[in-house]
mmCIF file of C-alpha atoms in Angstrom:
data_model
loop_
_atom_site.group_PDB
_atom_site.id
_atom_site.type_symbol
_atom_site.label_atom_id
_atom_site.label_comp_id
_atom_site.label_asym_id
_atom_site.label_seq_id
_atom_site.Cartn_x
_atom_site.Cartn_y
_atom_site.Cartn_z
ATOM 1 C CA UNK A 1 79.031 94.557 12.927
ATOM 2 C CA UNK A 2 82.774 95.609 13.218
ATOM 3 C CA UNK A 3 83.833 96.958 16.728
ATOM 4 C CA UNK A 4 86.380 99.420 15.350
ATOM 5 C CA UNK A 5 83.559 101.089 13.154
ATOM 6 C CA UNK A 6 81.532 101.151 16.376
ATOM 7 C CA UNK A 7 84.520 103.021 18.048
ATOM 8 C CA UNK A 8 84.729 105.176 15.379
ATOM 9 C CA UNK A 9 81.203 106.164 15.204
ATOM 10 C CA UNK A 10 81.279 106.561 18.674
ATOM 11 C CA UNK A 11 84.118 108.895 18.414
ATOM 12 C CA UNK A 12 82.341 111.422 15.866
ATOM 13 C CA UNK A 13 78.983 111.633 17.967
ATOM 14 C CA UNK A 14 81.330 112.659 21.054
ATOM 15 C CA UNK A 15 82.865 114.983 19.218
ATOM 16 C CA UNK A 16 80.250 116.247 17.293
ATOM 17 C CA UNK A 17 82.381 116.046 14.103
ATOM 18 C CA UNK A 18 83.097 113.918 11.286
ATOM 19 C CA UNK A 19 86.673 115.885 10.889
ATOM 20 C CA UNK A 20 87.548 116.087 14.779
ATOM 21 C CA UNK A 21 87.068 112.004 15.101
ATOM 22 C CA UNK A 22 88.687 111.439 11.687
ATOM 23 C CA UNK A 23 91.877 113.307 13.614
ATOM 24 C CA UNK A 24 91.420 111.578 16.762
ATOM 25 C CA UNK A 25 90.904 108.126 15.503
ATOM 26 C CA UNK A 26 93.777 108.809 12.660
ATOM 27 C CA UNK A 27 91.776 107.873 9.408
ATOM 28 C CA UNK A 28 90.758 110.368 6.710
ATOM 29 C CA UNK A 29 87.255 112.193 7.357
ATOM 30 C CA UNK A 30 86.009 110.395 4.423
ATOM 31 C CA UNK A 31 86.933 107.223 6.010
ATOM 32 C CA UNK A 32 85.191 108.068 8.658
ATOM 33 C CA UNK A 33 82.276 108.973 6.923
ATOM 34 C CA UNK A 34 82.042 105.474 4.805
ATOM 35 C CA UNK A 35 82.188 103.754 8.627
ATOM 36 C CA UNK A 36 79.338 105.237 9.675
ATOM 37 C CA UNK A 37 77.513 104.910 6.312
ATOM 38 C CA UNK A 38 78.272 101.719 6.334
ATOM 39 C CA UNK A 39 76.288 100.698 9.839
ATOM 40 C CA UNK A 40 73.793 102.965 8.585
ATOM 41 C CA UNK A 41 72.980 100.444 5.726
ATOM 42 C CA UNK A 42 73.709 97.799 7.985
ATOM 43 C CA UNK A 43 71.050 98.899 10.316
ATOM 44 C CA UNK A 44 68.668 100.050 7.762
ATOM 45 C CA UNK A 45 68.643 103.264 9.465
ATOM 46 C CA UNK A 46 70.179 106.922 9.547
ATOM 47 C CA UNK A 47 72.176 107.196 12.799
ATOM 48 C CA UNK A 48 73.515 110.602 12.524
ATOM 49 C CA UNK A 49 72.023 114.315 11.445
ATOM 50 C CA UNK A 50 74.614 116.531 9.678
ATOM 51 C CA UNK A 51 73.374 119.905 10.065
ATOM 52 C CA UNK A 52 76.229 122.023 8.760
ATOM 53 C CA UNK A 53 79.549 121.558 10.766
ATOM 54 C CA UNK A 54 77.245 119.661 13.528
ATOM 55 C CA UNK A 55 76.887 116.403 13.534
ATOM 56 C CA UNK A 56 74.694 114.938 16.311
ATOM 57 C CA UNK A 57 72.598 111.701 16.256
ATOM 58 C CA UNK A 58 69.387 110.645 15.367
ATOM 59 C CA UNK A 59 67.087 108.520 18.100
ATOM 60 C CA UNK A 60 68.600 105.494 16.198
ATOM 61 C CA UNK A 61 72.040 107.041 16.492
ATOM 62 C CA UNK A 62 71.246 107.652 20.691
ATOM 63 C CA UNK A 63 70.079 103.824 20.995
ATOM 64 C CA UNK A 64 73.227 102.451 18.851
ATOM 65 C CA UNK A 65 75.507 104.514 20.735
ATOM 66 C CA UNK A 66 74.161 103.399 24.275
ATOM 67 C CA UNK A 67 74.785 99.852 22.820
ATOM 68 C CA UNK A 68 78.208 100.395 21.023
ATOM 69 C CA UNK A 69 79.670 101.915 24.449
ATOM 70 C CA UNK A 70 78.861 99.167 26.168
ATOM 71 C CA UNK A 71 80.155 96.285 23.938
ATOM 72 C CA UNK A 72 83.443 98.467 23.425
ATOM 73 C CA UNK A 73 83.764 98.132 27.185
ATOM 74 C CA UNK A 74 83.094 95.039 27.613
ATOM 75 C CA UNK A 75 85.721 94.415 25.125
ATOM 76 C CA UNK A 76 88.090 96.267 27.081
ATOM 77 C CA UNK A 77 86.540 93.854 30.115
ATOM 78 C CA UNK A 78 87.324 90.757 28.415
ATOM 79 C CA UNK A 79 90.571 91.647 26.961
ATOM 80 C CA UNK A 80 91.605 92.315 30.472
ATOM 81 C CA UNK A 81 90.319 88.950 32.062
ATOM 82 C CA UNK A 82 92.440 87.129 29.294
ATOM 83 C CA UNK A 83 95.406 88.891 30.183
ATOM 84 C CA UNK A 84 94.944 88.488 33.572
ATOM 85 C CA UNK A 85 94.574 84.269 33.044
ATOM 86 C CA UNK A 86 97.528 84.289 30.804
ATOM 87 C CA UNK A 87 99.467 86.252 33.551
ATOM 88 C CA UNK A 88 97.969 83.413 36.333
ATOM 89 C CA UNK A 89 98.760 80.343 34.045
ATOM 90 C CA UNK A 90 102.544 81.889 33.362
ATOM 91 C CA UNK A 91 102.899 81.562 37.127
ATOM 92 C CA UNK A 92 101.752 78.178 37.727
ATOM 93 C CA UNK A 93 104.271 76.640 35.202
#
């Protein structure tokens, strides 16, 4: 499962949107919409309901979104701790 497609799904059920997160995130809408298509096949389920312009998520969509949140964070988390090494080992050289 690709963390970027996570952030981008991410991005369209905060902004209710497919368009809106397709601006946001900088990739064509249907970009956007083969990202999320794509983890729904993955997942074997349908993650988001399009009802018109509206596009909010299913109970899937609710779960995977808990979940992606917290692994993009704790990407953020680790990405941080590395730095800070690197930044600890530079000064003991």
């Amino acid at each position: 499962m690709d963390i970027h497609r996570l952030e981008v799904f991410c991005k369209v059920v905060e902004l209710q949107s497919f368009t809106k997160a397709a601006a946001v995130v900088l990739l064509s809408q249907p970009t956007v919409s083969e990202h999320v298509r794509s983890l729904e096949e993955l997942l074997g389920e349908k993650l988001l309901d399009r009802l018109g312009r509206e596009v909010l998520p299913t109970p899937a969509g609710r779960i995977l979104y808990r979940y992606a949140q917290n692994i993009i964070r704790l990407r953020g988390e680790a990405v941080q701790a590395i730095e800070k090494f690197r930044g600890n080992m530079a000064g003991h050289l």
